[in-house]
Amino acid sequence: MRTFVALELPEAFEDEVADLARQLSGMVSGRFMKRETYHLTLAFLGEIGEAESREVIAALDEVAGSCDTVALRPESLGTFGKPRDCTLWLGLTQTDELMTLADELRTQLDKRGIAYDCKAFRPHITLARRVVLPKAPLEGLVFPAADTACRLTLFKSTLSQEGASYKPLYSVELG
Ligand code: 3AM
């Protein structure tokens, strides 16, 4: 199964992210993510089997035992890809606590021989894909207020023509 580890978002924060996405949907064209897909990826694992998923669960338990809840501080919009076909995301401030959490998770995965995508961690919440950006800057947007993430989850990702759907397989509470 195709998997990744992410922070789940508090409901009030999700509401405000959805509000931001609504504002953006009047300014750019693209495939906006459904609200229930919002998350903050810490490590993309790709295909894993049963035995590996047990190791990932052990890694999450270990992380939860040593890491506190983390602040989510919306900072700016950002993109991956080309301006006429990009992924549009809400970037979060790289606080020490958030970067330490991602480091700790990756250390625990390394210890158990679990491979993951090693690109540098850039905390973000994906809002839309296949986005065509306008030439003019995106202005007048209301960003979500800062909040706190408390739950770390292993997700299964299923790809289909309608886009990916994500199912939580195992969660731990931080702190
Ligand atoms: O959290 P976001 O939406 O940025 O883009 C995929 C999504 O990230 C990313 O993992 C999350 C859940 O699917 N993803 C998919 N394939 C990936 C890969 N090969 C990947 N990240 C890194 N490497």
Tab-separated table of C-alpha atoms and ligand atoms in Angstrom:
chain	number	residue	atom	x	y	z
A	1	MET	CA	0.000	0.000	0.000
A	2	ARG	CA	1.015	3.594	-0.674
A	3	THR	CA	1.521	5.499	2.561
A	4	PHE	CA	2.717	8.686	4.213
A	5	VAL	CA	2.968	10.095	7.738
A	6	ALA	CA	1.332	13.448	8.418
A	7	LEU	CA	0.020	15.740	11.102
A	8	GLU	CA	-3.750	15.951	11.176
A	9	LEU	CA	-5.162	19.469	11.483
A	10	PRO	CA	-7.582	20.741	14.146
A	11	GLU	CA	-11.108	21.269	12.832
A	12	ALA	CA	-11.198	25.025	13.364
A	13	PHE	CA	-7.911	25.350	11.499
A	14	GLU	CA	-9.257	23.187	8.663
A	15	ASP	CA	-12.289	25.490	8.441
A	16	GLU	CA	-9.986	28.469	7.986
A	17	VAL	CA	-7.813	26.661	5.435
A	18	ALA	CA	-11.020	25.834	3.528
A	19	ASP	CA	-11.939	29.544	3.679
A	20	LEU	CA	-8.568	30.494	2.225
A	21	ALA	CA	-9.038	27.889	-0.535
A	22	ARG	CA	-12.480	29.366	-1.293
A	23	GLN	CA	-10.955	32.831	-1.671
A	24	LEU	CA	-8.269	31.419	-3.967
A	25	SER	CA	-10.738	29.478	-6.088
A	26	GLY	CA	-12.122	32.842	-7.261
A	27	MET	CA	-8.647	33.948	-8.346
A	28	VAL	CA	-6.940	30.919	-9.887
A	29	SER	CA	-8.067	27.896	-11.870
A	30	GLY	CA	-7.060	24.431	-10.688
A	31	ARG	CA	-8.205	21.265	-8.984
A	32	PHE	CA	-8.896	22.268	-5.387
A	33	MET	CA	-8.387	19.598	-2.715
A	34	LYS	CA	-11.367	18.454	-0.697
A	35	ARG	CA	-11.319	19.682	2.868
A	36	GLU	CA	-11.066	16.131	4.233
A	37	THR	CA	-7.734	15.669	2.450
A	38	TYR	CA	-5.982	18.537	4.271
A	39	HIS	CA	-2.896	17.398	6.202
A	40	LEU	CA	0.729	18.324	6.795
A	41	THR	CA	3.019	15.617	5.379
A	42	LEU	CA	6.106	14.863	7.486
A	43	ALA	CA	7.382	11.877	5.480
A	44	PHE	CA	6.214	10.236	2.258
A	45	LEU	CA	6.918	6.491	2.525
A	46	GLY	CA	5.467	5.184	-0.743
A	47	GLU	CA	4.757	1.444	-1.004
A	48	ILE	CA	5.088	-0.529	2.230
A	49	GLY	CA	3.945	-4.009	3.316
A	50	GLU	CA	2.477	-5.381	6.562
A	51	ALA	CA	5.837	-5.942	8.291
A	52	GLU	CA	6.999	-2.426	7.447
A	53	SER	CA	3.717	-0.910	8.621
A	54	ARG	CA	4.325	-2.475	12.069
A	55	GLU	CA	7.734	-0.773	12.147
A	56	VAL	CA	6.180	2.548	11.166
A	57	ILE	CA	3.629	2.189	13.976
A	58	ALA	CA	6.471	1.548	16.433
A	59	ALA	CA	8.223	4.664	15.097
A	60	LEU	CA	5.071	6.777	15.632
A	61	ASP	CA	4.698	5.474	19.202
A	62	GLU	CA	8.304	6.402	19.917
A	63	VAL	CA	7.881	9.897	18.456
A	64	ALA	CA	4.688	10.478	20.453
A	65	GLY	CA	6.554	9.553	23.623
A	66	SER	CA	9.219	12.189	23.079
A	67	CYS	CA	7.550	15.050	21.145
A	68	ASP	CA	5.031	17.621	22.333
A	69	THR	CA	2.188	19.141	20.314
A	70	VAL	CA	3.366	21.635	17.679
A	71	ALA	CA	2.245	25.103	16.632
A	72	LEU	CA	0.883	25.588	13.121
A	73	ARG	CA	1.710	29.120	11.970
A	74	PRO	CA	0.508	29.970	8.449
A	75	GLU	CA	3.177	32.051	6.734
A	76	SER	CA	2.682	32.427	2.985
A	77	LEU	CA	1.464	30.786	-0.185
A	78	GLY	CA	3.935	28.782	-2.243
A	79	THR	CA	4.024	26.578	-5.321
A	80	PHE	CA	5.768	23.490	-6.674
A	81	GLY	CA	6.091	23.287	-10.444
A	82	LYS	CA	5.564	25.727	-13.297
A	83	PRO	CA	3.360	28.828	-12.968
A	84	ARG	CA	0.911	27.463	-15.547
A	85	ASP	CA	0.705	23.988	-14.011
A	86	CYS	CA	1.624	23.956	-10.348
A	87	THR	CA	0.675	22.707	-6.915
A	88	LEU	CA	-0.470	25.595	-4.732
A	89	TRP	CA	0.076	25.331	-0.990
A	90	LEU	CA	-0.114	27.181	2.278
A	91	GLY	CA	3.366	27.318	3.815
A	92	LEU	CA	3.866	27.135	7.574
A	93	THR	CA	6.634	28.723	9.610
A	94	GLN	CA	9.556	26.354	10.136
A	95	THR	CA	9.476	26.570	13.913
A	96	ASP	CA	12.107	24.626	15.875
A	97	GLU	CA	9.439	22.348	17.324
A	98	LEU	CA	7.993	21.448	13.910
A	99	MET	CA	11.418	20.841	12.359
A	100	THR	CA	12.457	18.761	15.403
A	101	LEU	CA	9.307	16.649	15.109
A	102	ALA	CA	9.999	15.920	11.425
A	103	ASP	CA	13.658	15.125	12.262
A	104	GLU	CA	12.673	12.835	15.107
A	105	LEU	CA	10.179	10.966	12.914
A	106	ARG	CA	12.768	10.535	10.173
A	107	THR	CA	15.366	9.338	12.724
A	108	GLN	CA	12.935	6.734	14.059
A	109	LEU	CA	12.115	5.562	10.515
A	110	ASP	CA	15.854	5.327	9.722
A	111	LYS	CA	16.434	3.260	12.870
A	112	ARG	CA	13.863	0.746	11.630
A	113	GLY	CA	15.090	0.657	8.045
A	114	ILE	CA	11.982	2.326	6.636
A	115	ALA	CA	12.699	4.287	3.445
A	116	TYR	CA	11.027	7.623	2.734
A	117	ASP	CA	11.378	10.507	0.336
A	118	CYS	CA	14.477	12.359	1.565
A	119	LYS	CA	13.759	15.785	0.086
A	120	ALA	CA	14.188	18.564	2.646
A	121	PHE	CA	11.091	19.032	4.804
A	122	ARG	CA	9.077	22.100	3.739
A	123	PRO	CA	6.014	22.337	5.955
A	124	HIS	CA	2.951	23.006	3.795
A	125	ILE	CA	-0.687	22.161	3.282
A	126	THR	CA	-1.606	21.428	-0.321
A	127	LEU	CA	-4.617	23.492	-1.418
A	128	ALA	CA	-4.869	22.774	-5.150
A	129	ARG	CA	-3.137	20.969	-7.998
A	130	ARG	CA	-2.921	21.676	-11.751
A	131	VAL	CA	-3.123	25.370	-10.908
A	132	VAL	CA	-2.703	28.127	-13.494
A	133	LEU	CA	-1.470	31.243	-11.704
A	134	PRO	CA	-2.566	34.698	-12.873
A	135	LYS	CA	0.149	37.246	-13.754
A	136	ALA	CA	-1.057	39.649	-11.058
A	137	PRO	CA	-0.114	38.900	-7.447
A	138	LEU	CA	-2.717	37.210	-5.239
A	139	GLU	CA	-3.756	39.925	-2.817
A	140	GLY	CA	-6.291	40.600	-0.068
A	141	LEU	CA	-6.353	37.046	1.238
A	142	VAL	CA	-7.327	36.213	4.816
A	143	PHE	CA	-4.982	33.572	6.234
A	144	PRO	CA	-5.891	31.029	8.945
A	145	ALA	CA	-4.998	31.934	12.525
A	146	ALA	CA	-2.222	29.939	14.206
A	147	ASP	CA	-3.300	26.725	15.908
A	148	THR	CA	-1.819	23.548	17.389
A	149	ALA	CA	-1.440	20.075	15.850
A	150	CYS	CA	-1.863	17.195	18.307
A	151	ARG	CA	-2.211	14.055	16.174
A	152	LEU	CA	0.364	12.202	14.100
A	153	THR	CA	-1.073	9.683	11.626
A	154	LEU	CA	-0.004	7.000	9.188
A	155	PHE	CA	-2.199	7.417	6.092
A	156	LYS	CA	-2.930	5.093	3.232
A	157	SER	CA	-3.222	6.949	-0.068
A	158	THR	CA	-5.377	5.552	-2.869
A	159	LEU	CA	-5.006	7.133	-6.270
A	160	SER	CA	-7.897	7.350	-8.705
A	161	GLN	CA	-9.022	9.523	-11.595
A	162	GLU	CA	-10.897	11.763	-9.130
A	163	GLY	CA	-7.631	12.370	-7.249
A	164	ALA	CA	-6.116	10.766	-4.165
A	165	SER	CA	-8.144	9.716	-1.141
A	166	TYR	CA	-6.482	9.287	2.238
A	167	LYS	CA	-7.434	6.837	4.972
A	168	PRO	CA	-5.954	7.033	8.485
A	169	LEU	CA	-4.432	3.654	9.464
A	170	TYR	CA	-2.891	4.498	12.833
A	171	SER	CA	-2.767	7.673	14.942
A	172	VAL	CA	-0.935	8.805	18.053
A	173	GLU	CA	-1.527	11.867	20.219
A	174	LEU	CA	1.516	14.086	20.722
A	175	GLY	CA	2.524	15.354	24.120
B	1	3AM	O1	1.237	16.712	1.523
B	1	3AM	P1	1.301	16.925	0.075
B	1	3AM	O2	-0.024	17.089	-0.593
B	1	3AM	O3	2.277	17.949	-0.356
B	1	3AM	O4	2.334	15.109	-3.034
B	1	3AM	C1	1.993	14.032	-2.202
B	1	3AM	C2	1.285	14.474	-0.948
B	1	3AM	O5	1.978	15.595	-0.462
B	1	3AM	C3	3.260	13.461	-1.601
B	1	3AM	O6	2.819	12.769	-0.457
B	1	3AM	C4	1.618	13.340	0.024
B	1	3AM	C5	0.552	12.302	0.110
B	1	3AM	O7	0.390	11.705	-1.143
B	1	3AM	N1	3.942	12.574	-2.503
B	1	3AM	C6	3.420	11.753	-3.422
B	1	3AM	N2	4.399	11.106	-4.071
B	1	3AM	C7	5.561	11.525	-3.540
B	1	3AM	C8	6.928	11.234	-3.786
B	1	3AM	N3	7.316	10.344	-4.701
B	1	3AM	C9	5.268	12.468	-2.542
B	1	3AM	N4	6.209	13.088	-1.837
B	1	3AM	C10	7.478	12.771	-2.132
B	1	3AM	N5	7.834	11.871	-3.050
